[in-house]
């Protein structure tokens, strides 16, 4: 089925002017950008978005990193969008990511790993709602 997922192009990628290159890989993987905006996340936004990781040792640094520069938040649509996006992103740690994936191609480290993507359809809905109003998504 055609579904939606949520993506973030992270500060390491915007800093290196890779927004277009990353988006091209998403599109070539069969995903369509149906919403997109460049924002500088507030500390509150980052902490809320990553609240599930609050108890993890990397939570503070993760929130520092995600607020260190602009990000591009996107809604992606396509056949089985969550899995399709996860496949093209590659493993969280670029050292483990497969050839041809976004993280293998561009990521600098497990933290500066270029992209975020929702890990389930349920979380995709929550994450899309966290950053987008209904009228900002044009399918
Ligand atoms: P993301 O999909 O955005 O969700 C949580 C993020 O935490 C993850 O990608 C990584 O970039 C980041 N992170 C930093 N350190 C770690 C770690 N040790 N294990 C897992 N994720 C980490």
PDB file of C-alpha atoms and ligand atoms in Angstrom:
ATOM      1  CA  UNK A   1       0.000   0.000   0.000  1.00  0.00           C
ATOM      2  CA  UNK A   2       1.069   3.595  -0.534  1.00  0.00           C
ATOM      3  CA  UNK A   3       1.926   4.996   2.885  1.00  0.00           C
ATOM      4  CA  UNK A   4       3.867   7.876   4.423  1.00  0.00           C
ATOM      5  CA  UNK A   5       6.926   8.192   6.577  1.00  0.00           C
ATOM      6  CA  UNK A   6       8.794  11.019   8.266  1.00  0.00           C
ATOM      7  CA  UNK A   7      12.375  11.988   7.447  1.00  0.00           C
ATOM      8  CA  UNK A   8      14.912  14.472   8.791  1.00  0.00           C
ATOM      9  CA  UNK A   9      17.966  15.598   6.842  1.00  0.00           C
ATOM     10  CA  UNK A  10      20.271  16.258   9.784  1.00  0.00           C
ATOM     11  CA  UNK A  11      22.664  19.170  10.491  1.00  0.00           C
ATOM     12  CA  UNK A  12      25.747  17.292   9.237  1.00  0.00           C
ATOM     13  CA  UNK A  13      24.080  17.054   5.819  1.00  0.00           C
ATOM     14  CA  UNK A  14      22.745  20.625   5.579  1.00  0.00           C
ATOM     15  CA  UNK A  15      26.180  21.894   6.671  1.00  0.00           C
ATOM     16  CA  UNK A  16      27.785  20.043   3.748  1.00  0.00           C
ATOM     17  CA  UNK A  17      25.108  21.271   1.280  1.00  0.00           C
ATOM     18  CA  UNK A  18      23.785  17.722   0.758  1.00  0.00           C
ATOM     19  CA  UNK A  19      20.038  18.427   0.955  1.00  0.00           C
ATOM     20  CA  UNK A  20      19.599  17.861  -2.769  1.00  0.00           C
ATOM     21  CA  UNK A  21      21.903  14.847  -2.952  1.00  0.00           C
ATOM     22  CA  UNK A  22      20.090  13.118  -0.070  1.00  0.00           C
ATOM     23  CA  UNK A  23      16.665  13.983  -1.483  1.00  0.00           C
ATOM     24  CA  UNK A  24      17.720  12.591  -4.877  1.00  0.00           C
ATOM     25  CA  UNK A  25      18.566   9.243  -3.257  1.00  0.00           C
ATOM     26  CA  UNK A  26      15.183   9.213  -1.505  1.00  0.00           C
ATOM     27  CA  UNK A  27      13.421   9.939  -4.806  1.00  0.00           C
ATOM     28  CA  UNK A  28      15.440   7.334  -6.681  1.00  0.00           C
ATOM     29  CA  UNK A  29      14.361   4.823  -4.035  1.00  0.00           C
ATOM     30  CA  UNK A  30      10.735   5.416  -5.026  1.00  0.00           C
ATOM     31  CA  UNK A  31       9.796   7.966  -2.382  1.00  0.00           C
ATOM     32  CA  UNK A  32       8.007  11.232  -3.143  1.00  0.00           C
ATOM     33  CA  UNK A  33       8.498  14.386  -1.042  1.00  0.00           C
ATOM     34  CA  UNK A  34       4.921  15.507  -0.210  1.00  0.00           C
ATOM     35  CA  UNK A  35       6.006  18.025   2.461  1.00  0.00           C
ATOM     36  CA  UNK A  36       9.338  19.673   3.209  1.00  0.00           C
ATOM     37  CA  UNK A  37      10.624  22.542   5.315  1.00  0.00           C
ATOM     38  CA  UNK A  38      13.987  23.735   6.543  1.00  0.00           C
ATOM     39  CA  UNK A  39      13.944  24.610  10.234  1.00  0.00           C
ATOM     40  CA  UNK A  40      16.346  25.198  13.078  1.00  0.00           C
ATOM     41  CA  UNK A  41      14.961  22.974  15.832  1.00  0.00           C
ATOM     42  CA  UNK A  42      14.601  24.491  19.257  1.00  0.00           C
ATOM     43  CA  UNK A  43      16.006  22.611  22.232  1.00  0.00           C
ATOM     44  CA  UNK A  44      12.415  21.879  23.292  1.00  0.00           C
ATOM     45  CA  UNK A  45      11.509  20.473  19.891  1.00  0.00           C
ATOM     46  CA  UNK A  46      14.572  18.199  19.840  1.00  0.00           C
ATOM     47  CA  UNK A  47      14.051  16.974  23.410  1.00  0.00           C
ATOM     48  CA  UNK A  48      10.391  16.262  22.718  1.00  0.00           C
ATOM     49  CA  UNK A  49      11.072  14.528  19.434  1.00  0.00           C
ATOM     50  CA  UNK A  50      13.687  12.233  20.975  1.00  0.00           C
ATOM     51  CA  UNK A  51      11.888  11.785  24.321  1.00  0.00           C
ATOM     52  CA  UNK A  52      11.904   7.977  23.854  1.00  0.00           C
ATOM     53  CA  UNK A  53      15.710   8.151  24.158  1.00  0.00           C
ATOM     54  CA  UNK A  54      15.661  10.304  27.318  1.00  0.00           C
ATOM     55  CA  UNK A  55      17.342   7.672  29.485  1.00  0.00           C
ATOM     56  CA  UNK A  56      20.029   6.838  26.926  1.00  0.00           C
ATOM     57  CA  UNK A  57      23.574   8.087  27.570  1.00  0.00           C
ATOM     58  CA  UNK A  58      23.667   9.864  24.187  1.00  0.00           C
ATOM     59  CA  UNK A  59      20.411  11.822  24.669  1.00  0.00           C
ATOM     60  CA  UNK A  60      22.004  15.143  25.664  1.00  0.00           C
ATOM     61  CA  UNK A  61      24.583  15.079  22.868  1.00  0.00           C
ATOM     62  CA  UNK A  62      21.937  13.980  20.383  1.00  0.00           C
ATOM     63  CA  UNK A  63      19.803  17.011  21.263  1.00  0.00           C
ATOM     64  CA  UNK A  64      22.913  19.267  21.079  1.00  0.00           C
ATOM     65  CA  UNK A  65      23.687  17.920  17.628  1.00  0.00           C
ATOM     66  CA  UNK A  66      20.137  18.176  16.285  1.00  0.00           C
ATOM     67  CA  UNK A  67      20.001  21.844  17.314  1.00  0.00           C
ATOM     68  CA  UNK A  68      23.532  22.634  16.030  1.00  0.00           C
ATOM     69  CA  UNK A  69      22.302  23.787  12.623  1.00  0.00           C
ATOM     70  CA  UNK A  70      19.388  23.662  10.205  1.00  0.00           C
ATOM     71  CA  UNK A  71      17.563  20.451   9.400  1.00  0.00           C
ATOM     72  CA  UNK A  72      15.075  19.621   6.661  1.00  0.00           C
ATOM     73  CA  UNK A  73      11.971  17.793   7.888  1.00  0.00           C
ATOM     74  CA  UNK A  74      10.058  15.908   5.212  1.00  0.00           C
ATOM     75  CA  UNK A  75       7.037  13.712   4.695  1.00  0.00           C
ATOM     76  CA  UNK A  76       7.781  10.953   2.185  1.00  0.00           C
ATOM     77  CA  UNK A  77       5.131   8.947   0.358  1.00  0.00           C
ATOM     78  CA  UNK A  78       5.486   5.671  -1.480  1.00  0.00           C
ATOM     79  CA  UNK A  79       4.770   1.975  -1.581  1.00  0.00           C
ATOM     80  CA  UNK A  80       5.602   0.646   1.908  1.00  0.00           C
ATOM     81  CA  UNK A  81       7.251   4.001   2.706  1.00  0.00           C
ATOM     82  CA  UNK A  82       8.629   3.207   6.199  1.00  0.00           C
ATOM     83  CA  UNK A  83      10.529   0.123   5.042  1.00  0.00           C
ATOM     84  CA  UNK A  84      11.544   1.667   1.726  1.00  0.00           C
ATOM     85  CA  UNK A  85      13.033   4.650   3.552  1.00  0.00           C
ATOM     86  CA  UNK A  86      14.803   2.481   6.130  1.00  0.00           C
ATOM     87  CA  UNK A  87      16.310   0.403   3.336  1.00  0.00           C
ATOM     88  CA  UNK A  88      17.714   3.421   1.487  1.00  0.00           C
ATOM     89  CA  UNK A  89      18.971   5.053   4.737  1.00  0.00           C
ATOM     90  CA  UNK A  90      20.996   2.022   5.808  1.00  0.00           C
ATOM     91  CA  UNK A  91      22.032   1.051   9.340  1.00  0.00           C
ATOM     92  CA  UNK A  92      22.085   3.711  12.101  1.00  0.00           C
ATOM     93  CA  UNK A  93      25.849   3.304  12.432  1.00  0.00           C
ATOM     94  CA  UNK A  94      27.430   4.104   9.051  1.00  0.00           C
ATOM     95  CA  UNK A  95      30.129   1.525   9.796  1.00  0.00           C
ATOM     96  CA  UNK A  96      27.384  -1.120   9.517  1.00  0.00           C
ATOM     97  CA  UNK A  97      25.496   0.442   6.584  1.00  0.00           C
ATOM     98  CA  UNK A  98      25.303  -1.335   3.224  1.00  0.00           C
ATOM     99  CA  UNK A  99      26.888   0.020   0.044  1.00  0.00           C
ATOM    100  CA  UNK A 100      24.649   2.398  -1.845  1.00  0.00           C
ATOM    101  CA  UNK A 101      22.713   3.561   1.208  1.00  0.00           C
ATOM    102  CA  UNK A 102      22.502   7.204   2.273  1.00  0.00           C
ATOM    103  CA  UNK A 103      24.380   6.633   5.530  1.00  0.00           C
ATOM    104  CA  UNK A 104      27.127   4.572   3.878  1.00  0.00           C
ATOM    105  CA  UNK A 105      27.528   7.302   1.258  1.00  0.00           C
ATOM    106  CA  UNK A 106      27.355  10.390   3.463  1.00  0.00           C
ATOM    107  CA  UNK A 107      27.245   9.765   7.231  1.00  0.00           C
ATOM    108  CA  UNK A 108      30.151  10.916   9.389  1.00  0.00           C
ATOM    109  CA  UNK A 109      29.397   8.952  12.587  1.00  0.00           C
ATOM    110  CA  UNK A 110      26.581   7.209  14.471  1.00  0.00           C
ATOM    111  CA  UNK A 111      25.479  10.628  15.715  1.00  0.00           C
ATOM    112  CA  UNK A 112      26.129  12.690  12.571  1.00  0.00           C
ATOM    113  CA  UNK A 113      24.391  10.054  10.460  1.00  0.00           C
ATOM    114  CA  UNK A 114      22.800  12.374   7.858  1.00  0.00           C
ATOM    115  CA  UNK A 115      19.175  11.224   8.108  1.00  0.00           C
ATOM    116  CA  UNK A 116      16.457  10.137  10.486  1.00  0.00           C
ATOM    117  CA  UNK A 117      13.550   7.969   9.394  1.00  0.00           C
ATOM    118  CA  UNK A 118      10.536   6.657  11.283  1.00  0.00           C
ATOM    119  CA  UNK A 119      10.898   3.061  12.490  1.00  0.00           C
ATOM    120  CA  UNK A 120       7.201   2.101  12.224  1.00  0.00           C
ATOM    121  CA  UNK A 121       3.966   3.310  10.641  1.00  0.00           C
ATOM    122  CA  UNK A 122       2.655   4.189  14.090  1.00  0.00           C
ATOM    123  CA  UNK A 123       5.685   6.368  14.847  1.00  0.00           C
ATOM    124  CA  UNK A 124       5.558   7.867  11.354  1.00  0.00           C
ATOM    125  CA  UNK A 125       2.104   9.292  12.112  1.00  0.00           C
ATOM    126  CA  UNK A 126       3.259  10.676  15.470  1.00  0.00           C
ATOM    127  CA  UNK A 127       6.429  12.198  13.997  1.00  0.00           C
ATOM    128  CA  UNK A 128       4.613  13.732  10.990  1.00  0.00           C
ATOM    129  CA  UNK A 129       2.074  15.322  13.369  1.00  0.00           C
ATOM    130  CA  UNK A 130       4.917  16.625  15.546  1.00  0.00           C
ATOM    131  CA  UNK A 131       6.294  18.822  12.746  1.00  0.00           C
ATOM    132  CA  UNK A 132       3.531  19.317  10.179  1.00  0.00           C
ATOM    133  CA  UNK A 133       0.005  20.699  10.001  1.00  0.00           C
ATOM    134  CA  UNK A 134      -2.396  18.844   7.712  1.00  0.00           C
ATOM    135  CA  UNK A 135      -2.422  21.672   5.160  1.00  0.00           C
ATOM    136  CA  UNK A 136       1.371  21.581   4.758  1.00  0.00           C
ATOM    137  CA  UNK A 137       1.220  18.083   3.278  1.00  0.00           C
ATOM    138  CA  UNK A 138       0.302  18.044  -0.396  1.00  0.00           C
ATOM    139  CA  UNK A 139       0.059  14.541  -1.829  1.00  0.00           C
TER     140      UNK A 139
HETATM  141  P1  LIG B   1      17.891   8.537  14.769  1.00  0.00           P
HETATM  142  O1  LIG B   1      17.207   7.637  13.791  1.00  0.00           O
HETATM  143  O2  LIG B   1      17.737   9.993  14.517  1.00  0.00           O
HETATM  144  O3  LIG B   1      17.356   8.208  16.244  1.00  0.00           O
HETATM  145  C1  LIG B   1      18.154   8.386  17.404  1.00  0.00           C
HETATM  146  C2  LIG B   1      19.537   8.823  17.069  1.00  0.00           C
HETATM  147  O4  LIG B   1      20.477   8.766  18.102  1.00  0.00           O
HETATM  148  C3  LIG B   1      20.104   7.931  16.001  1.00  0.00           C
HETATM  149  O5  LIG B   1      19.456   8.198  14.767  1.00  0.00           O
HETATM  150  C4  LIG B   1      21.599   8.278  16.069  1.00  0.00           C
HETATM  151  O6  LIG B   1      21.964   9.284  15.161  1.00  0.00           O
HETATM  152  C5  LIG B   1      21.754   8.839  17.490  1.00  0.00           C
HETATM  153  N1  LIG B   1      22.751   8.129  18.263  1.00  0.00           N
HETATM  154  C6  LIG B   1      23.846   8.682  18.805  1.00  0.00           C
HETATM  155  N2  LIG B   1      24.546   7.783  19.471  1.00  0.00           N
HETATM  156  C7  LIG B   1      23.903   6.600  19.359  1.00  0.00           C
HETATM  157  C8  LIG B   1      24.158   5.286  19.842  1.00  0.00           C
HETATM  158  N3  LIG B   1      25.213   4.981  20.582  1.00  0.00           N
HETATM  159  N4  LIG B   1      23.257   4.312  19.532  1.00  0.00           N
HETATM  160  C9  LIG B   1      22.147   4.608  18.786  1.00  0.00           C
HETATM  161  N5  LIG B   1      21.873   5.841  18.293  1.00  0.00           N
HETATM  162  C10 LIG B   1      22.744   6.827  18.592  1.00  0.00           C
END
